mmCIF file of C-alpha atoms and ligand atoms in Angstrom:
data_model
loop_
_atom_site.group_PDB
_atom_site.id
_atom_site.type_symbol
_atom_site.label_atom_id
_atom_site.label_comp_id
_atom_site.label_asym_id
_atom_site.label_seq_id
_atom_site.Cartn_x
_atom_site.Cartn_y
_atom_site.Cartn_z
ATOM 1 C CA MET A 1 -5.537 -135.238 26.440
ATOM 2 C CA ILE A 2 -5.049 -134.241 30.070
ATOM 3 C CA LEU A 3 -1.394 -133.781 31.096
ATOM 4 C CA TYR A 4 0.410 -132.832 34.295
ATOM 5 C CA ASP A 5 2.805 -129.896 34.526
ATOM 6 C CA PRO A 6 5.124 -130.625 37.467
ATOM 7 C CA ASP A 7 6.506 -127.066 37.566
ATOM 8 C CA LEU A 8 3.100 -125.394 37.739
ATOM 9 C CA LYS A 9 1.552 -128.254 39.770
ATOM 10 C CA ILE A 10 -1.517 -128.292 37.548
ATOM 11 C CA PHE A 11 -3.219 -130.683 35.183
ATOM 12 C CA TYR A 12 -4.205 -129.126 31.863
ATOM 13 C CA SER A 13 -6.058 -130.043 28.688
ATOM 14 C CA THR A 14 -4.169 -130.057 25.397
ATOM 15 C CA LEU A 15 -7.491 -129.179 23.735
ATOM 16 C CA ILE A 16 -7.713 -125.929 25.704
ATOM 17 C CA ASN A 17 -4.151 -124.648 26.107
ATOM 18 C CA ASP A 18 -2.284 -122.915 23.301
ATOM 19 C CA ASN A 19 -0.547 -119.561 22.897
ATOM 20 C CA ARG A 20 -3.780 -117.631 23.585
ATOM 21 C CA PHE A 21 -5.721 -119.798 26.025
ATOM 22 C CA PHE A 22 -4.429 -121.052 29.367
ATOM 23 C CA GLY A 23 -6.354 -123.232 31.769
ATOM 24 C CA GLY A 24 -5.449 -125.580 34.591
ATOM 25 C CA PHE A 25 -6.817 -127.879 37.253
ATOM 26 C CA GLY A 26 -4.757 -127.281 40.366
ATOM 27 C CA THR A 27 -3.554 -130.083 42.611
ATOM 28 C CA ARG A 28 -3.095 -130.340 46.330
ATOM 29 C CA ALA A 29 0.546 -129.308 45.807
ATOM 30 C CA LEU A 30 -0.579 -125.935 44.442
ATOM 31 C CA GLY A 31 -2.200 -125.106 47.780
ATOM 32 C CA ASP A 32 -5.672 -124.638 49.190
ATOM 33 C CA GLY A 33 -7.852 -122.744 46.721
ATOM 34 C CA ARG A 34 -10.003 -121.371 49.546
ATOM 35 C CA ASN A 35 -7.056 -119.139 50.366
ATOM 36 C CA ILE A 36 -7.098 -116.197 47.942
ATOM 37 C CA ASP A 37 -3.279 -116.045 47.993
ATOM 38 C CA THR A 38 -3.135 -119.371 46.147
ATOM 39 C CA ALA A 39 -4.737 -117.782 43.081
ATOM 40 C CA ILE A 40 -2.906 -114.461 43.407
ATOM 41 C CA ASN A 41 0.524 -116.089 43.779
ATOM 42 C CA PHE A 42 -0.113 -118.434 40.873
ATOM 43 C CA ALA A 43 -1.287 -115.621 38.593
ATOM 44 C CA GLN A 44 1.558 -113.277 39.525
ATOM 45 C CA THR A 45 4.119 -115.955 38.737
ATOM 46 C CA ASN A 46 2.579 -117.705 35.742
ATOM 47 C CA ILE A 47 0.086 -115.389 34.014
ATOM 48 C CA PRO A 48 2.212 -112.357 33.145
ATOM 49 C CA ASN A 49 -0.523 -110.091 31.791
ATOM 50 C CA PHE A 50 -3.314 -110.955 34.175
ATOM 51 C CA LYS A 51 -5.544 -108.077 35.219
ATOM 52 C CA THR A 52 -8.245 -109.589 37.372
ATOM 53 C CA ILE A 53 -8.816 -112.794 39.284
ATOM 54 C CA VAL A 54 -12.507 -113.610 39.228
ATOM 55 C CA ILE A 55 -13.833 -115.494 42.256
ATOM 56 C CA PRO A 56 -17.406 -116.746 42.284
ATOM 57 C CA GLU A 57 -19.243 -117.202 45.541
ATOM 58 C CA GLN A 58 -20.155 -120.821 44.865
ATOM 59 C CA ILE A 59 -23.546 -121.843 46.227
ATOM 60 C CA HIS A 60 -24.324 -125.077 44.309
ATOM 61 C CA SER A 61 -26.626 -123.135 41.983
ATOM 62 C CA VAL A 62 -26.974 -123.182 38.211
ATOM 63 C CA ASN A 63 -26.485 -119.414 37.964
ATOM 64 C CA VAL A 64 -24.135 -118.354 35.168
ATOM 65 C CA THR A 65 -22.579 -114.863 35.114
ATOM 66 C CA ASN A 66 -21.362 -113.120 31.980
ATOM 67 C CA PHE A 67 -18.369 -111.308 33.452
ATOM 68 C CA THR A 68 -16.706 -108.062 32.362
ATOM 69 C CA ALA A 69 -13.903 -106.670 34.501
ATOM 70 C CA ASN A 70 -14.306 -103.206 35.964
ATOM 71 C CA LEU A 71 -10.542 -103.030 36.588
ATOM 72 C CA ILE A 72 -10.749 -101.310 39.942
ATOM 73 C CA ASP A 73 -9.175 -104.219 41.717
ATOM 74 C CA ASN A 74 -7.012 -107.264 40.994
ATOM 75 C CA VAL A 75 -9.607 -109.488 42.626
ATOM 76 C CA GLU A 76 -13.296 -109.389 41.785
ATOM 77 C CA ARG A 77 -15.855 -111.520 43.563
ATOM 78 C CA VAL A 78 -19.083 -112.522 41.870
ATOM 79 C CA SER A 79 -21.946 -113.251 44.240
ATOM 80 C CA GLU A 80 -24.167 -116.327 44.078
ATOM 81 C CA THR A 81 -22.832 -117.942 40.947
ATOM 82 C CA ASP A 82 -21.328 -121.302 39.996
ATOM 83 C CA GLY A 83 -20.550 -120.571 36.363
ATOM 84 C CA ILE A 84 -18.723 -117.653 34.756
ATOM 85 C CA ILE A 85 -18.097 -116.839 31.120
ATOM 86 C CA THR A 86 -16.217 -113.912 29.628
ATOM 87 C CA LYS A 87 -14.848 -112.392 26.448
ATOM 88 C CA ASP A 88 -12.363 -110.387 28.527
ATOM 89 C CA ILE A 89 -8.671 -110.603 27.851
ATOM 90 C CA ASN A 90 -6.561 -111.347 30.951
ATOM 91 C CA SER A 91 -9.462 -111.935 33.358
ATOM 92 C CA VAL A 92 -8.642 -115.185 35.156
ATOM 93 C CA LEU A 93 -11.857 -117.123 35.837
ATOM 94 C CA THR A 94 -11.620 -119.509 38.775
ATOM 95 C CA VAL A 95 -13.565 -122.118 40.721
ATOM 96 C CA ILE A 96 -12.578 -124.269 43.667
ATOM 97 C CA THR A 97 -13.579 -127.904 44.100
ATOM 98 C CA ALA A 98 -12.873 -130.935 46.273
ATOM 99 C CA ASP A 99 -14.851 -133.884 44.786
ATOM 100 C CA CYS A 100 -17.272 -131.721 42.751
ATOM 101 C CA SER A 101 -16.661 -131.586 39.024
ATOM 102 C CA PRO A 102 -14.946 -128.496 37.533
ATOM 103 C CA LEU A 103 -15.685 -127.840 33.859
ATOM 104 C CA MET A 104 -13.666 -125.563 31.582
ATOM 105 C CA PHE A 105 -14.930 -124.182 28.267
ATOM 106 C CA VAL A 106 -13.392 -122.270 25.352
ATOM 107 C CA ASP A 107 -14.640 -121.107 21.990
ATOM 108 C CA LYS A 108 -11.384 -120.125 20.332
ATOM 109 C CA LYS A 109 -13.005 -118.560 17.255
ATOM 110 C CA GLN A 110 -15.150 -116.177 19.300
ATOM 111 C CA GLY A 111 -12.603 -115.775 22.099
ATOM 112 C CA ILE A 112 -14.940 -116.901 24.868
ATOM 113 C CA VAL A 113 -13.792 -118.717 28.005
ATOM 114 C CA GLY A 114 -15.844 -120.202 30.828
ATOM 115 C CA ILE A 115 -15.551 -122.240 33.994
ATOM 116 C CA SER A 116 -18.124 -123.875 36.242
ATOM 117 C CA HIS A 117 -18.394 -125.873 39.453
ATOM 118 C CA GLN A 118 -20.967 -128.647 39.773
ATOM 119 C CA GLY A 119 -21.500 -131.257 42.386
ATOM 120 C CA TRP A 120 -24.572 -133.455 42.223
ATOM 121 C CA ARG A 121 -26.943 -130.479 42.551
ATOM 122 C CA GLY A 122 -25.453 -128.516 39.658
ATOM 123 C CA SER A 123 -25.118 -131.689 37.600
ATOM 124 C CA VAL A 124 -28.727 -132.800 38.087
ATOM 125 C CA LYS A 125 -29.833 -129.309 37.058
ATOM 126 C CA ARG A 126 -27.571 -129.403 33.980
ATOM 127 C CA LEU A 127 -25.233 -126.497 34.721
ATOM 128 C CA GLY A 128 -22.791 -127.711 32.052
ATOM 129 C CA GLN A 129 -25.505 -127.415 29.408
ATOM 130 C CA LYS A 130 -26.467 -123.985 30.678
ATOM 131 C CA MET A 131 -22.853 -122.873 30.269
ATOM 132 C CA ILE A 132 -22.872 -123.967 26.640
ATOM 133 C CA LYS A 133 -26.180 -122.185 25.985
ATOM 134 C CA LYS A 134 -24.746 -118.974 27.486
ATOM 135 C CA ILE A 135 -21.595 -119.259 25.371
ATOM 136 C CA ILE A 136 -23.782 -119.646 22.271
ATOM 137 C CA GLU A 137 -25.806 -116.567 23.330
ATOM 138 C CA LEU A 138 -22.502 -114.665 23.411
ATOM 139 C CA GLY A 139 -21.821 -115.675 19.806
ATOM 140 C CA GLY A 140 -20.137 -119.059 20.281
ATOM 141 C CA LYS A 141 -20.870 -122.100 18.114
ATOM 142 C CA LYS A 142 -21.310 -125.578 19.541
ATOM 143 C CA GLU A 143 -18.955 -127.101 16.980
ATOM 144 C CA ASN A 144 -16.208 -124.670 18.044
ATOM 145 C CA ILE A 145 -16.537 -125.251 21.781
ATOM 146 C CA TYR A 146 -13.907 -127.266 23.664
ATOM 147 C CA VAL A 147 -14.684 -128.655 27.095
ATOM 148 C CA ALA A 148 -12.323 -130.093 29.735
ATOM 149 C CA ILE A 149 -13.830 -132.024 32.639
ATOM 150 C CA GLY A 150 -11.532 -131.836 35.660
ATOM 151 C CA PRO A 151 -10.805 -134.120 38.591
ATOM 152 C CA SER A 152 -13.788 -135.134 40.689
ATOM 153 C CA ILE A 153 -14.811 -137.966 42.945
ATOM 154 C CA GLY A 154 -14.916 -141.172 40.878
ATOM 155 C CA GLN A 155 -17.719 -143.683 40.666
ATOM 156 C CA CYS A 156 -15.512 -145.969 42.782
ATOM 157 C CA CYS A 157 -16.161 -143.725 45.807
ATOM 158 C CA TYR A 158 -19.362 -141.822 45.100
ATOM 159 C CA ASP A 159 -22.199 -143.780 46.683
ATOM 160 C CA ILE A 160 -25.553 -142.025 46.830
ATOM 161 C CA ASP A 161 -28.808 -142.771 48.595
ATOM 162 C CA ASP A 162 -32.030 -143.942 46.945
ATOM 163 C CA GLU A 163 -33.770 -140.580 47.136
ATOM 164 C CA ARG A 164 -31.018 -138.888 45.174
ATOM 165 C CA TYR A 165 -30.886 -141.792 42.733
ATOM 166 C CA TYR A 166 -34.548 -141.308 41.842
ATOM 167 C CA GLU A 167 -33.988 -137.581 41.400
ATOM 168 C CA PHE A 168 -31.288 -138.345 38.821
ATOM 169 C CA VAL A 169 -33.288 -141.058 37.101
ATOM 170 C CA SER A 170 -36.313 -138.802 36.623
ATOM 171 C CA GLU A 171 -34.073 -136.145 35.033
ATOM 172 C CA PHE A 172 -31.738 -138.450 33.067
ATOM 173 C CA ASP A 173 -33.840 -141.443 32.210
ATOM 174 C CA GLY A 174 -31.780 -142.406 29.165
ATOM 175 C CA TYR A 175 -28.474 -142.096 31.012
ATOM 176 C CA ALA A 176 -29.270 -144.167 34.093
ATOM 177 C CA ASP A 177 -27.662 -147.418 32.946
ATOM 178 C CA LYS A 178 -24.487 -145.519 32.027
ATOM 179 C CA ILE A 179 -24.035 -143.261 35.033
ATOM 180 C CA PHE A 180 -25.059 -145.626 37.854
ATOM 181 C CA HIS A 181 -23.343 -148.796 38.984
ATOM 182 C CA ARG A 182 -23.841 -151.023 41.968
ATOM 183 C CA TYR A 183 -20.929 -151.758 44.276
ATOM 184 C CA GLN A 184 -21.592 -154.177 47.110
ATOM 185 C CA GLY A 185 -25.264 -153.256 47.186
ATOM 186 C CA ASP A 186 -24.722 -149.475 47.092
ATOM 187 C CA LEU A 187 -25.542 -147.224 44.157
ATOM 188 C CA HIS A 188 -22.574 -145.278 42.812
ATOM 189 C CA LEU A 189 -22.742 -142.264 40.500
ATOM 190 C CA ASN A 190 -20.229 -141.390 37.783
ATOM 191 C CA LEU A 191 -20.324 -137.604 38.008
ATOM 192 C CA ALA A 192 -17.726 -136.923 35.303
ATOM 193 C CA LEU A 193 -19.523 -139.179 32.821
ATOM 194 C CA LEU A 194 -22.835 -137.473 33.555
ATOM 195 C CA ASN A 195 -21.288 -134.104 32.703
ATOM 196 C CA TYR A 196 -19.625 -135.585 29.631
ATOM 197 C CA LEU A 197 -22.960 -136.934 28.351
ATOM 198 C CA GLN A 198 -24.638 -133.591 28.990
ATOM 199 C CA VAL A 199 -22.183 -131.524 26.963
ATOM 200 C CA LYS A 200 -22.212 -134.128 24.198
ATOM 201 C CA GLU A 201 -26.016 -134.083 24.120
ATOM 202 C CA LEU A 202 -25.931 -130.355 23.369
ATOM 203 C CA GLY A 203 -23.763 -130.887 20.319
ATOM 204 C CA VAL A 204 -20.188 -130.466 21.561
ATOM 205 C CA LEU A 205 -18.069 -132.792 19.426
ATOM 206 C CA GLU A 206 -16.676 -135.886 21.126
ATOM 207 C CA LYS A 207 -13.172 -135.043 19.904
ATOM 208 C CA ASN A 208 -13.496 -131.631 21.579
ATOM 209 C CA ILE A 209 -14.110 -133.023 25.079
ATOM 210 C CA ASP A 210 -11.279 -133.908 27.463
ATOM 211 C CA HIS A 211 -11.977 -135.733 30.678
ATOM 212 C CA PHE A 212 -10.021 -136.672 33.708
ATOM 213 C CA PRO A 213 -9.517 -140.325 34.614
ATOM 214 C CA PHE A 214 -8.605 -140.156 38.323
ATOM 215 C CA CYS A 215 -10.610 -139.962 41.550
ATOM 216 C CA THR A 216 -10.077 -137.196 44.114
ATOM 217 C CA ASN A 217 -11.090 -139.465 46.980
ATOM 218 C CA CYS A 218 -8.717 -142.294 45.968
ATOM 219 C CA ASP A 219 -5.668 -140.140 45.214
ATOM 220 C CA LYS A 220 -4.736 -138.479 48.457
ATOM 221 C CA LYS A 221 -1.292 -137.509 47.231
ATOM 222 C CA ARG A 222 -2.600 -135.332 44.422
ATOM 223 C CA PHE A 223 -6.031 -134.136 45.499
ATOM 224 C CA PHE A 224 -8.090 -132.710 48.276
ATOM 225 C CA SER A 225 -11.324 -134.570 48.891
ATOM 226 C CA PHE A 226 -14.211 -133.294 50.958
ATOM 227 C CA ARG A 227 -15.614 -136.767 51.541
ATOM 228 C CA ARG A 228 -12.303 -138.200 52.606
ATOM 229 C CA ASP A 229 -10.959 -135.309 54.697
ATOM 230 C CA LYS A 230 -13.925 -133.269 55.887
ATOM 231 C CA LYS A 231 -13.351 -134.318 59.464
ATOM 232 C CA ILE A 232 -9.610 -133.636 59.287
ATOM 233 C CA ASP A 233 -8.090 -130.819 57.269
ATOM 234 C CA TYR A 234 -9.775 -130.697 53.919
ATOM 235 C CA GLY A 235 -8.877 -128.063 51.318
ATOM 236 C CA GLU A 236 -10.070 -127.268 47.792
ATOM 237 C CA MET A 237 -8.308 -127.380 44.430
ATOM 238 C CA LEU A 238 -8.092 -124.185 42.397
ATOM 239 C CA SER A 239 -9.045 -124.367 38.714
ATOM 240 C CA PHE A 240 -8.757 -121.468 36.282
ATOM 241 C CA VAL A 241 -8.992 -120.423 32.647
ATOM 242 C CA VAL A 242 -7.867 -117.201 30.956
ATOM 243 C CA LYS A 243 -7.566 -115.728 27.479
ATOM 244 C CA ASN A 244 -4.413 -113.734 26.729
HETATM 245 ZN ZN1 LIG B 301 -12.280 -143.405 44.214
#
């Protein structure tokens, strides 16, 4: 289940969070994730033992980095990556999104955490599945992996052109009737469902997947949205996961 914590201004998954694992999907109220102070302030206040905040340079790739802190600095940037996994204790993995889909992963038995950012490019190239494969390479087991799919643009608002539609259909032939719907003549994509189907296809148990029911573009009060606000003052939501 996904719940809201009004004090921390984050949504979180009850499948992920316990006394060892702490993850959250930040809201607009938490501040703009593009500003490094948003993550630093949050960690200093709410993650007492944090050592490092890990910030990927997101480039809409399917690159996954296996991160180990070098502990020289409180903030470590990882170049050209959209997915990070770690066995570190107290390294806070982050991504920022505004309509793209953030995914959070934990294998509690092996003590592995991961986070990834995928818009349509990362989703069509199956970044979520790549994350799971990398977690398994690190010793994780698919039946022990929990996944939380964070807030993204909903199918209500995500219309795509024909060229992109055919790119998806050639990659996800069996999914097409599930992930595409027509609204007033336009094709709309359900990005969260696509990522859900991908992680399920790789063997993550249905009961171990949490997903987020709202749309970033529709809910201006809670979320930034690139599509909605790109011409005005758009920001990005900060998401994070850490093992204590
Ligand atoms: Zn919407």
